[in-house]
Amino acid sequence: MSDQNIIEISGVEKRFGTFTAVSDLNLDLKKGEFFSLLGPSGCGKTTALRMIAGFQDNDKGSISIDGQDMADIPANKRPANMVFQSYAIFPHLNVGDNVAFGLRKLGLSKAEIKTRVAEALGMVELGGLETRKADELSGGQRQRVALARALVMRPKVLLLDEPLSALDKNLREAMQLEMRRLQQKLGITFVMVTHDQYEAMTMSDRIGVMFAGKLAQVDRPDVLYARPCNRQVASFIGGMNFLQARMVGDGGGQMDVDVQGFGKLTIGVNPNVEIHDTDLLVGVRPEQLEIGAEKPDGYDGYLQGEVSDVAFYGESVHYHIRAAGLDETLAVAVPNYFHTVDHQRGDTVWLGVQNASVIDLGAREHQ
Amino acid sequence: MKLLTRFPWLFVYAIAYLVFLYLPVLLLPLFSFNDGTIVAFPMKGFTLKWYAGLGGQETLLQAMVNSLIVGIVTALVATSLGLFAARAYVRYRFKGKELSEGLVMLPLVIPGIIVASSMLVLFISLGLKPSLTTVVLGHVFLALPFAVSIMKSAFDDFDQSLEEAAFDLGESIIGTFRRVTLPIVAPGIVASLLVTFTVSFDEFVLAFFLSGNQPTLPVYIWSQIRFPAKLPNTLALGSLLLLASVLLLLTAEYFRRRSTKSA
Ligand SMILES: Nc1ncnc2c1ncn2[C@@H]1O[C@H](COP(=O)(O)OP(=O)(O)OP(=O)(O)O)[C@@H](O)[C@H]1O
Ligand SMILES: [Mg+2]
């Protein structure tokens, strides 16, 4: 193993009866990184996390933590701790005893336990709440207690199963920042399961995107957004307009393509794509299309169409444009700079796109 | 109430039904204060002597002790079995689960006399003489469905990740059971102990067949009813038992509600 890696997962598979929940999972996690497993409901994220925690055995492959093979090591002996989706706060214990629960097995003195509990509660900003009863806690406080109870064990890896999904939007956003800060301060590896793309992007160093038990792509958030490996990943993270294209020439990491509606463009070859072909699929993010009543200057490709829908989001306005020769409408997102909605349904508009905004998604047949 | 004024006959029916159910039970304490041995109106006068006389009756006290022993042992055994069975029924899916749950509940619907006579035959053929031990075995069989269903409701709203969290924090399987599972289902355990104790304490048919020469209280009372002079004593005893049963069941209900609320 490389000493950069804290978790190494290779060829892991999990079946429930005849159903394969996770297949051929290969993943190396670096020391001190914040990693998120992102995917739709039922894709196997929790199952993968529970195999790392030791609550579920893998049918194939191997998992090692900190260089040690986990095959014969039960959950209570692994150097990883878990924050459960329901938080699993022990209802019969107060906050202090909840946090001290795991410490009691370590043979520490009473005074030591007390200091470490106070320290852990301080970390999650619950200092002094030791004697508060479990049923007197708010949702956010329960989440913090669960976090403190796991962190007090000083694990090498912290596993979190949708830790914020039970909180309301404002609290969730505040906790995202706080957890990220805590993780960076402690330098512990966090592995978080989530189905919320924004949560994954704002918190993580790297994200693994999962579909139907398989890891589709593992990358930094900005790379996932700019260079998704296929249509599925591209549409799961952010919005995306998909267009058909024909490759007409390539060389030097670039290729010339004829894009439906926009015509000839020269785009970068996406290194994450597995299979290329002359029949390509390309994508353009809605916020990277320019829209105007007049033809805008300085773009590499243009298209004229009619506004079929306007949706006002507050911070931005989304226009849907129908154009001749395109099967689907194109979405365009315009930041709300001046409190104006410039185009109405039925207006004829110009769209402009730059070469750099067009994302190569590989052979159309393999989507 | 609206319903009752609209259908007055429904109201009459409800009252008649309650009277029919509870009047005999209420007559029991009433006649236990009657200064006379004949159980009939008009009553002769108020006395507490039947209650006072209870303390002096050796065999009655012995029967009471027998019943307490049988009740306590039955409650402990049935509740322990019920605890583990209920956890398995709620948590795991396994082959024969439905069948096994059905079998556990069966004693609720088999006529007691059939259970009693077949158990007597079984125990004798095994060389077990009728005694308090055989009564306990019979009563555990009868009380198990109560224990299992009470404990099942205690486990129904028990979040499984609580046990996983304890295990994840380094606790052993047994330690997890002791430090997390037991305290959380404790109200259910208390409710089950009280109910199974009451089931055993009140039970007559099995005890009659299986107790041999160590009668439990109901068996003793039955044997006394034949002697008119002893009847008022029995009524006094019965009234006390009635009171104790009601108190016990109320306590059990209190704990059962607490157990469903706490989770
Ligand atoms: N114990 C089990 N027995 C049978 N099937 C299971 C079991 N646990 C999970 N599954 C199945 O495995 C698949 C993956 O489940 P998993 O819980 O890992 O999904 P998930 O990605 O965490 O989804 P969610 O976002 O809804 O939590 C699902 O189809 C699920 O029904
Ligand atoms: Mg899940």
XYZ file of C-alpha atoms in Angstrom, chain A residues 50 55 76 81-82 84 86 88-92 101-102 105 149 153, chain B residues 159 161-162 164-172 179-180 183-184 262:
34
model
C -21.512 -0.262 5.961
C -21.684 -3.968 9.564
C -16.178 -2.848 17.182
C -16.427 5.287 13.616
C -19.802 6.046 12.167
C -25.753 7.313 11.644
C -30.866 8.708 12.525
C -28.721 6.927 17.123
C -28.427 9.034 20.271
C -28.899 6.681 23.257
C -32.243 7.869 24.691
C -31.542 6.662 28.239
C -19.983 5.705 25.788
C -17.045 4.402 23.765
C -14.090 0.615 27.112
C -19.529 10.782 20.196
C -12.808 8.034 19.846
C -34.107 2.030 16.338
C -28.912 1.703 14.708
C -28.740 2.277 18.490
C -25.051 -0.711 15.870
C -23.815 2.592 17.283
C -22.857 0.935 20.571
C -21.058 -1.874 18.729
C -19.352 0.682 16.475
C -18.096 2.541 19.548
C -16.155 -0.551 20.599
C -18.656 -2.286 22.870
C -18.949 -6.102 22.677
C -25.704 -1.120 28.171
C -28.151 -0.243 25.380
C -32.139 -0.187 29.545
C -34.169 0.912 26.541
C -39.534 6.525 25.068
